[in-house]
Amino acid sequence: MAERPRIGFAGLGIMGRPMARNLLRAGYPLTVWNRSPGPAQELAAAGAAVAGSPAQLAASADVVITMLRDTAAVEQVVLGDEGLLAGFQPGEIYVDMSSISPLATRRLAERLAARGVVMLDAPVSGGEVGAREGSLAIMVGGPAEALARVRPVLEVLGSRIVHLGEVGAGQVAKACNQLIVAVTIGAAAEALLLASAAGVDPARVREALLGGFAQSRVLDLHGQRMLAHQFAPGFRAALQLKDLAIASELGAATGVPLALTETARRLYGELVAGSGADLDHSGLLTLLERQAGRTLN
Amino acid sequence: MAERPRIGFAGLGIMGRPMARNLLRAGYPLTVWNRSPGPAQELAAAGAAVAGSPAQLAASADVVITMLRDTAAVEQVVLGDEGLLAGFQPGEIYVDMSSISPLATRRLAERLAARGVVMLDAPVSGGEVGAREGSLAIMVGGPAEALARVRPVLEVLGSRIVHLGEVGAGQVAKACNQLIVAVTIGAAAEALLLASAAGVDPARVREALLGGFAQSRVLDLHGQRMLAHQFAPGFRAALQLKDLAIASELGAATGVPLALTETARRLYGELVAGSGADLDHSGLLTLLERQAGRTLN
């Protein structure tokens, strides 16, 4: 691989677009592909080449990065007609930064290994702001030597890169992260609405609790969103539900009972089935408010 | 009230004993009462007077503090034969620092108000260490002027005193605190055991997650206890279950659905019904381990 590897980037959504821009800005030769052409044209205007298919993208690059919606989208882009698999050269590195099933990740890695391609899973935390600022937390699974080779690239995208183990380990950590975030959001929503319904100012309760064992970044940031009733995402409830399904699938596969995760999954399912899919995940409060027949403030 | 009010202290358990000692050390004239005489004798040796009943305690003091196990114990000590109510003088202040039902607290405050006694509820967070070090967080409900009068006393016991509103508001905040702590412990246990079962080092996952939105004091401190499998309390699972019942009761009374709290309550119920009552509340992990048929490490 050259000092500055050629990068192929597929998936120019809310997260992928600013990430690809940061790579361009850092001076990496960049080719992009996106299912709908608009975002690719936008990156082309900023200096990227545009590939006609994932296969062409893989053929033009030393390192391919994907940032896609879900497991099905990644499998389609890698394995589908004109997929990455059809264009990869032996020795290429494939970095999937989407949040998808760890089990599907391991299966993909096996398929790719048979073609001489090393796969890293590298899901992120930090949202759109982190993507714009290049300050994402990146959870990596896969061979250490492959991570060493792409680390300079990842350092453009994130400020905290943690290697968690073999391929899939990044997705496992991400699933753990997402289940904790969802359950903690639910706990904060229950506590703040309970305080309010019992006649106590939820803002004062949040403030008091941040000084003790109930402290969390969720109670701080998402709790503030709940008090302000500001549920523009942020991180969409529909994606939170998708990530809870991944944790749930992993629990079923490993025999670990996840009662709180399953409860949170049911609540997010109700929120999304209502009109809450596009709310920030802290908008889970609105489901509780509807059920309780009262609002927080 | 004199500059240094005479203090009566009832309930010399794990929390109450070091709190009473701190009051003695700070120079307050102190009378104590405890159901079993041993701990009272211990405080007597340190300079406290010993009352023969709660009524005598109330008669000897300007400010009475209770630190008791549960709602029933507080009601018994206040309203029972030879209870505090029989000895209180008009103008006395009663500070209940136990963690009990906010609804029962409001009922007690009404009974006491009819006798000219002001009640403050002032449950604490910070555990035995906080009690010893005088660094408890104290959540106060009740009239501001009564709090102003006892604030110097509370400042001996705690380092963070937050006034949350009318009587009962401290207990509401405490219930909110406890439901968040319990649910967050459960989420941390599910995540760490899931990571381990999926072949990823849970210590690395905890470390990675502490840098993101999943951060909490629980994931930090209780997560570390889980990794070390050290479940000496700390805060006993049986008391955690009691506090979840308080939150649940409040949810039922106010019509706020508490699905995650109820799930945590069921889990702690199973832990306590097994052999886990005296484990630290982070010992909830052991229930999941038993159900999964595997241990964390």
Coordinates of C-alpha atoms in Angstrom, one line a residue, chain A residues 44-217:
Chain A
A44 CA -17.3 15.1 -6.9
A45 CA -17.6 18.9 -6.8
A46 CA -15.3 18.8 -3.8
G47 CA -12.7 16.8 -5.7
A48 CA -13.7 13.1 -5.4
A49 CA -13.9 10.6 -8.3
V50 CA -17.2 8.8 -8.7
A51 CA -17.4 5.1 -9.3
G52 CA -20.3 3.6 -11.3
S53 CA -20.7 0.6 -9.0
P54 CA -19.3 -0.8 -5.7
A55 CA -17.2 -3.2 -7.9
Q56 CA -15.6 -0.3 -9.7
L57 CA -15.1 1.4 -6.3
A58 CA -13.2 -1.6 -5.0
A59 CA -11.1 -1.9 -8.2
S60 CA -10.0 1.7 -7.8
A61 CA -8.9 1.7 -4.2
D62 CA -6.4 0.3 -1.7
V63 CA -8.8 0.7 1.2
V64 CA -12.6 0.6 0.9
I65 CA -14.8 2.1 3.6
T66 CA -18.5 1.6 3.9
M67 CA -20.9 3.6 6.0
L68 CA -24.4 2.2 5.3
R69 CA -27.7 1.9 7.0
D70 CA -28.0 -1.7 8.1
T71 CA -26.9 -5.3 7.7
A72 CA -28.9 -5.8 4.6
A73 CA -27.4 -2.7 2.9
V74 CA -23.9 -3.8 3.7
E75 CA -24.5 -7.4 2.5
Q76 CA -26.0 -6.0 -0.7
V77 CA -23.1 -3.6 -1.4
V78 CA -20.5 -6.3 -0.7
L79 CA -22.1 -9.4 -2.2
G80 CA -24.7 -8.1 -4.6
D81 CA -24.4 -7.7 -8.4
E82 CA -21.5 -5.4 -9.2
G83 CA -20.7 -5.6 -5.4
L84 CA -17.4 -4.8 -3.8
L85 CA -16.5 -8.5 -3.8
A86 CA -16.5 -8.4 -7.6
G87 CA -13.9 -5.7 -7.6
F88 CA -11.6 -6.3 -4.6
Q89 CA -8.0 -7.1 -5.3
P90 CA -6.0 -9.5 -2.9
G91 CA -4.3 -7.4 -0.3
E92 CA -7.0 -4.7 -0.1
I93 CA -8.5 -3.8 3.2
Y94 CA -12.2 -3.4 3.7
V95 CA -13.4 -1.2 6.7
D96 CA -17.1 -1.4 7.5
M97 CA -18.0 1.6 9.7
S98 CA -21.7 0.9 9.6
S99 CA -23.5 -0.5 12.7
I100 CA -24.5 -4.0 11.7
S101 CA -24.8 -7.5 13.1
P102 CA -21.6 -8.9 14.5
L103 CA -22.6 -12.3 13.3
A104 CA -23.2 -11.1 9.7
T105 CA -19.8 -9.3 10.0
R106 CA -18.0 -12.5 10.8
R107 CA -19.7 -14.2 7.9
L108 CA -18.7 -11.4 5.5
A109 CA -15.1 -11.5 6.8
E110 CA -14.8 -15.1 6.0
R111 CA -16.1 -14.6 2.5
L112 CA -13.6 -11.8 1.9
A113 CA -10.7 -13.7 3.5
A114 CA -11.2 -16.4 0.9
R115 CA -10.4 -13.7 -1.7
G116 CA -7.4 -12.3 0.1
V117 CA -9.2 -9.2 1.5
V118 CA -8.9 -8.4 5.2
M119 CA -12.1 -7.0 6.8
L120 CA -12.1 -4.7 9.8
D121 CA -15.4 -3.7 11.5
A122 CA -15.2 -0.2 12.8
P123 CA -18.6 1.1 13.9
V124 CA -18.6 4.6 15.5
S125 CA -20.2 6.6 18.2
G126 CA -20.5 10.3 18.3
G127 CA -23.2 11.1 15.7
E128 CA -23.3 13.6 13.0
V129 CA -21.4 16.2 15.0
G130 CA -18.6 13.7 15.6
A131 CA -18.6 12.8 11.9
R132 CA -18.3 16.5 10.9
E133 CA -15.6 17.3 13.5
G134 CA -13.6 14.1 12.9
S135 CA -14.1 13.3 16.6
L136 CA -15.9 10.0 16.4
A137 CA -15.1 7.2 18.8
I138 CA -14.3 4.2 16.6
M139 CA -14.6 0.6 17.9
V140 CA -12.5 -1.7 15.8
G141 CA -12.5 -5.5 15.4
G142 CA -10.0 -7.4 13.2
P143 CA -6.3 -8.1 12.7
A144 CA -4.0 -5.7 14.5
E145 CA -1.7 -5.4 11.5
A146 CA -4.6 -4.3 9.2
L147 CA -5.7 -1.8 11.8
A148 CA -2.1 -0.4 12.0
R149 CA -2.2 0.1 8.2
V150 CA -5.4 2.0 8.2
R151 CA -5.0 3.8 11.5
P152 CA -3.8 7.1 9.9
V153 CA -7.0 7.1 7.8
L154 CA -9.2 6.4 10.8
E155 CA -7.4 9.1 12.7
V156 CA -8.8 11.6 10.2
L157 CA -12.3 10.4 11.0
G158 CA -12.1 9.9 14.8
S159 CA -10.3 11.0 17.9
R160 CA -10.6 7.8 19.9
I161 CA -9.8 4.5 18.2
V162 CA -10.1 1.4 20.4
H163 CA -9.1 -2.1 19.2
L164 CA -11.5 -4.6 20.8
G165 CA -10.4 -7.9 19.4
E166 CA -11.0 -10.1 16.4
V167 CA -13.4 -9.2 13.5
G168 CA -16.9 -8.6 14.8
A169 CA -15.6 -7.3 18.1
G170 CA -16.2 -3.7 17.2
Q171 CA -19.8 -4.5 16.3
V172 CA -20.2 -6.4 19.6
A173 CA -19.0 -3.3 21.5
K174 CA -21.3 -1.1 19.5
A175 CA -24.3 -3.3 20.2
C176 CA -23.3 -3.2 23.9
N177 CA -23.0 0.6 23.7
Q178 CA -26.4 0.9 22.0
L179 CA -28.2 -1.3 24.5
I180 CA -26.8 0.7 27.4
V181 CA -27.7 4.0 25.8
A182 CA -31.3 2.9 25.0
V183 CA -31.9 1.5 28.4
T184 CA -30.4 4.5 30.1
I185 CA -32.5 6.9 28.1
G186 CA -35.6 4.9 29.1
A187 CA -34.6 5.0 32.8
A188 CA -34.0 8.8 32.6
A189 CA -37.4 9.3 30.9
E190 CA -39.2 7.2 33.5
A191 CA -37.4 9.0 36.4
L192 CA -38.0 12.5 35.0
L193 CA -41.7 11.9 34.2
L194 CA -42.2 10.2 37.5
A195 CA -40.7 13.2 39.4
S196 CA -42.9 15.6 37.4
A197 CA -46.1 13.5 38.0
A198 CA -45.3 13.4 41.7
G199 CA -45.1 17.2 41.8
V200 CA -41.4 17.7 41.8
D201 CA -39.5 19.8 39.3
P202 CA -37.8 17.3 37.0
A203 CA -35.0 19.8 36.2
R204 CA -34.1 19.9 39.9
V205 CA -34.2 16.2 40.1
R206 CA -31.9 15.8 37.1
E207 CA -29.5 18.3 38.6
A208 CA -29.5 16.6 42.0
L209 CA -29.0 13.1 40.5
L210 CA -26.1 14.2 38.3
G211 CA -24.1 14.5 41.5
G212 CA -24.6 10.9 42.5
F213 CA -24.5 7.3 41.4
A214 CA -27.3 7.9 38.9
Q215 CA -25.0 10.2 36.9
S216 CA -24.7 9.3 33.2
R217 CA -23.9 11.2 30.0

